[in-house]
Amino acid sequence: MFVHFGMNTFHDQEWTDGSKPASTYAPSAIEVKQWVSTAKEAGMKYMILVTKHHEGFCLWDSKYTDYDVANSSNATNVVLELAKECAKQGMRLGLYYSLWDRKQNPNVKDRSADAAYNQYMLNQLNELVDMTKKYTDIVELWLDGGWEKENYRWPTQEIYNLIKKKVPGCQIGINWSIGSPENTDKHIVLPKDQQNYYPIRYFPSDFRLGDSYLPVDPDPKLFMAQGNTYYMPFETTVVLGERWFYNTTDKKYKSLEELAGIYQTATAQDNILILNVGPNRMGRIKDSDVDILRKLKEKLKL
């Protein structure tokens, strides 16, 4: 289960640009116990929390920025509290982290800023792993926003090494994972157009991502990097309605039949489906979302 919660929750926007004051993040509560119990009751195997989205606001108290919960209207360390609750309820935990940061690194065309920003990311990822590891080992790191720079400018190898050294079993994926043989750096390839032995855009990584796209049948699994072949299953991420974050205008839900069909297609070939919820401004997953997930579990006989 994906959990999108953060600055955007309070502005009816999917993306903000880092200009919203930290104080505008103002949940009246943070009900992580309900988040985890919802995932368990829906038959989910693990949860992925958005720790920092593209605007750069951090859901933990980071010593590397003031743009975080510690300087907001609710200083709860959401990452830490969710890690504790996952350990308590026996739920596995994954983390989402946006490489693209519109607050910390607003001018992505400025290559001279890369070294400092890359170190910032490594520092924060180290911080996240050390914090959660006290309670549970993360099982997945979901990285996003790589499209904003040329692939080689991201410290992919350093990130991979850092995470694997601390949590060897953690699986790492970077959104829009596969490139074109004609130009790996410039052209992403949608899942429907991917073929065996196409190049991996962000190497090393363990599995493919392409947001809400579904894999095709047959789904290719073998991809190339540095002259070697790697087995990479696909993870589909899907929203219940039309938005990732809570939004007061999000009223239209996918039907149970549509969600069941998505599940069957997404998981049929050694692949994974992650369903997203966006807790509301009271820090709680909406009753309507909980109800849909329970009914879907019953329909799928999970």
XYZ file of C-alpha atoms in Angstrom:
302
model
C 0.000 0.000 0.000
C 1.349 3.386 -1.059
C 0.777 6.278 1.371
C 0.931 9.765 -0.148
C 0.796 12.290 2.685
C 2.615 15.573 3.161
C 2.674 19.215 2.133
C 0.485 18.623 -0.935
C -2.273 17.176 1.273
C -3.013 20.685 2.545
C -3.074 22.518 -0.787
C -5.268 20.398 -3.081
C -2.274 19.910 -5.362
C -0.385 16.864 -6.581
C 2.867 18.808 -6.864
C 3.957 21.978 -5.095
C 7.209 23.823 -5.698
C 8.770 24.255 -2.265
C 7.390 27.759 -1.740
C 4.581 26.731 0.617
C 5.549 27.589 4.231
C 6.300 24.598 6.449
C 3.608 25.864 8.812
C 0.910 25.111 6.215
C 1.498 21.408 6.760
C -0.989 21.149 9.616
C -2.559 17.733 10.261
C -4.792 17.689 13.328
C -3.574 14.138 14.042
C -1.361 11.426 12.544
C -3.130 8.084 12.836
C -0.382 5.692 11.765
C -2.033 2.882 13.725
C -5.056 3.178 11.438
C -2.831 3.296 8.344
C -1.105 0.044 9.241
C -4.258 -1.749 10.356
C -5.944 -0.718 7.094
C -3.095 -2.232 5.091
C -3.214 -5.441 7.121
C -6.970 -5.806 6.871
C -6.762 -5.255 3.103
C -4.266 -8.099 2.721
C -1.312 -5.872 1.842
C 2.185 -7.355 2.181
C 3.975 -4.052 2.846
C 3.537 -0.274 2.908
C 5.488 2.466 1.135
C 5.485 5.933 2.706
C 6.245 9.090 0.739
C 8.974 10.581 2.936
C 9.759 13.538 0.642
C 7.943 14.514 -2.552
C 9.131 16.851 -5.302
C 8.623 20.020 -3.222
C 11.257 18.818 -0.753
C 9.171 18.798 2.439
C 10.358 16.006 4.747
C 8.074 13.875 6.924
C 10.831 13.415 9.469
C 13.036 15.731 11.509
C 16.031 16.040 9.183
C 19.174 17.755 10.380
C 19.943 18.739 6.783
C 16.942 21.029 6.172
C 14.447 23.208 8.014
C 11.753 22.321 5.497
C 10.376 19.449 7.533
C 7.813 18.417 10.123
C 9.914 19.765 12.985
C 9.203 23.293 11.741
C 5.565 22.713 10.823
C 2.245 22.920 12.647
C 2.534 19.252 13.659
C 6.040 18.108 14.558
C 5.240 14.383 14.614
C 8.055 12.416 12.992
C 5.798 10.476 10.626
C 8.527 8.204 9.267
C 9.650 7.193 12.742
C 6.133 6.659 14.076
C 5.149 4.566 11.069
C 8.288 2.433 11.430
C 7.410 1.813 15.074
C 3.813 0.919 14.222
C 4.815 -1.386 11.371
C 7.105 -3.252 13.751
C 4.318 -3.468 16.320
C 1.731 -4.809 13.872
C 4.084 -7.012 11.863
C 3.836 -4.994 8.642
C 6.829 -4.541 6.351
C 7.853 -0.984 5.422
C 9.175 0.649 2.280
C 10.101 4.286 1.643
C 9.547 6.639 -1.287
C 12.046 9.476 -1.782
C 12.036 12.039 -4.586
C 15.413 12.636 -6.201
C 14.048 15.851 -7.674
C 13.815 18.513 -4.955
C 12.356 21.857 -6.000
C 13.266 23.464 -2.663
C 16.832 22.289 -2.147
C 17.900 22.085 -5.788
C 15.544 24.398 -7.734
C 17.775 25.013 -10.752
C 18.235 21.525 -12.175
C 20.159 22.905 -15.159
C 22.991 24.101 -12.911
C 25.481 21.226 -12.980
C 27.756 23.040 -10.539
C 25.180 22.365 -7.803
C 25.120 18.602 -8.400
C 27.880 17.592 -5.984
C 26.391 19.441 -3.022
C 22.854 18.276 -3.750
C 23.896 14.668 -4.333
C 25.596 14.664 -0.940
C 22.431 16.133 0.567
C 20.438 13.200 -0.802
C 22.936 10.636 0.435
C 22.907 12.259 3.870
C 19.117 12.138 4.023
C 18.859 8.551 2.812
C 21.443 7.543 5.393
C 19.380 9.392 8.000
C 16.186 7.606 6.952
C 17.702 4.136 6.989
C 19.405 4.618 10.352
C 16.179 5.935 11.872
C 13.895 3.169 10.610
C 16.425 0.379 11.149
C 16.025 0.737 14.912
C 12.560 -0.766 14.477
C 12.387 -2.511 11.102
C 14.433 -3.086 7.966
C 12.933 -1.338 4.962
C 12.045 -3.740 2.157
C 11.824 -1.247 -0.703
C 13.213 2.140 -1.729
C 11.065 3.844 -4.395
C 12.943 6.701 -6.071
C 11.243 9.303 -8.247
C 11.867 12.436 -10.285
C 14.975 11.295 -12.117
C 13.644 12.656 -15.405
C 14.557 16.219 -14.377
C 18.269 15.653 -15.040
C 20.420 13.567 -17.336
C 20.752 10.088 -15.860
C 24.493 10.266 -15.244
C 24.070 13.267 -12.911
C 22.299 11.220 -10.247
C 24.454 9.281 -7.733
C 22.665 6.014 -8.499
C 25.595 3.746 -7.681
C 26.311 5.559 -4.413
C 22.659 5.346 -3.359
C 22.535 1.647 -4.208
C 25.732 0.931 -2.285
C 24.590 2.917 0.758
C 21.242 1.145 1.011
C 22.530 -2.363 0.297
C 25.306 -2.009 2.866
C 22.846 -1.097 5.601
C 19.821 -3.151 4.466
C 20.997 -5.885 2.057
C 17.482 -7.195 1.439
C 16.007 -3.843 0.412
C 14.853 -3.732 -3.217
C 15.546 -0.471 -5.045
C 13.609 0.920 -8.000
C 13.720 4.235 -9.865
C 10.683 5.522 -11.745
C 10.809 5.241 -15.548
C 13.474 2.588 -15.337
C 13.940 1.524 -18.952
C 15.351 3.516 -21.847
C 15.512 3.292 -25.605
C 18.409 1.510 -27.337
C 18.702 4.582 -29.573
C 19.147 7.020 -26.677
C 18.998 5.575 -23.168
C 19.445 8.939 -21.478
C 16.872 10.906 -23.436
C 14.008 8.529 -24.140
C 11.997 6.614 -21.574
C 10.179 3.540 -22.827
C 6.662 2.781 -21.601
C 5.989 -0.749 -20.319
C 3.882 -1.563 -23.398
C 6.881 -0.838 -25.643
C 9.612 -2.503 -23.581
C 11.442 -5.489 -25.008
C 13.944 -7.930 -23.592
C 17.503 -6.570 -23.508
C 16.488 -2.912 -23.624
C 18.859 -0.712 -21.559
C 18.350 0.141 -17.893
C 18.255 3.942 -17.520
C 19.144 4.048 -13.831
C 21.698 1.421 -12.912
C 21.948 -0.352 -10.580
C 18.325 -1.009 -9.612
C 16.368 -4.146 -8.806
C 12.973 -3.724 -10.446
C 11.134 -1.582 -12.984
C 8.760 1.289 -12.288
C 6.518 3.296 -14.584
C 3.935 4.857 -12.289
C 0.416 3.624 -13.052
C 1.112 1.803 -16.320
C 0.356 -1.907 -16.472
C 2.725 -4.549 -17.854
C 1.953 -6.250 -21.146
C 1.604 -9.978 -21.800
C 4.156 -11.369 -22.276
C 6.091 -9.041 -20.013
C 9.833 -8.830 -20.744
C 12.048 -9.332 -17.712
C 15.624 -9.230 -19.031
C 17.326 -5.856 -19.342
C 20.869 -4.678 -20.015
C 23.428 -2.498 -18.268
C 27.193 -2.329 -18.717
C 27.182 -5.403 -20.939
C 25.325 -7.598 -18.450
C 21.755 -8.906 -18.311
C 19.508 -8.409 -15.277
C 16.122 -9.862 -14.306
C 13.770 -6.991 -13.454
C 10.089 -7.536 -12.584
C 7.643 -4.639 -12.831
C 5.786 -2.785 -10.066
C 2.551 -0.971 -10.969
C 1.297 1.806 -8.687
C -2.381 2.758 -8.909
C -4.629 5.305 -7.183
C -8.104 4.377 -5.947
C -9.555 7.605 -7.310
C -7.899 10.255 -9.476
C -5.281 11.758 -7.138
C -2.215 10.521 -5.277
C -2.559 12.960 -2.377
C -5.785 13.742 -0.535
C -7.707 16.308 -2.537
C -11.118 17.778 -1.780
C -12.048 17.491 -5.473
C -11.261 13.775 -5.713
C -14.719 12.215 -5.730
C -14.536 9.644 -8.520
C -13.408 6.140 -7.559
C -12.432 3.196 -9.694
C -15.000 0.421 -9.496
C -14.281 -2.847 -7.713
C -14.404 -4.589 -11.078
C -11.798 -2.215 -12.521
C -9.520 -2.582 -9.499
C -9.861 -6.370 -9.594
C -8.919 -6.367 -13.271
C -5.915 -4.161 -12.569
C -4.834 -6.540 -9.804
C -5.050 -9.590 -12.063
C -3.104 -7.932 -14.875
C -0.490 -6.335 -12.623
C 0.356 -9.480 -10.635
C -0.016 -12.196 -13.282
C 3.628 -12.466 -14.383
C 5.781 -12.295 -11.264
C 4.972 -8.592 -10.951
C 3.630 -6.400 -8.144
C 0.692 -4.033 -7.617
C 0.803 -1.176 -5.111
C -2.526 0.539 -4.361
C -2.336 4.122 -3.131
C -4.201 5.911 -0.362
C -3.935 9.590 0.552
C -4.699 10.204 4.236
C -6.764 13.342 4.816
C -5.933 16.520 6.737
C -6.866 14.800 9.981
C -4.091 12.299 9.298
C -6.532 9.483 8.679
C -7.309 7.249 5.697
C -10.839 8.073 4.605
C -13.570 5.603 5.528
C -14.490 5.323 1.846
C -10.932 4.227 0.987
C -10.918 1.699 3.818
C -14.241 0.318 2.617
C -13.048 -0.068 -0.977
C -9.903 -1.909 0.115
C -11.856 -4.296 2.334
C -14.351 -5.052 -0.419
C -11.536 -5.579 -2.924
C -9.877 -8.095 -0.621
C -13.154 -9.989 -0.345
C -13.696 -9.907 -4.110
C -10.182 -11.204 -4.781
C -10.461 -13.777 -1.962
C -7.069 -12.767 -0.586
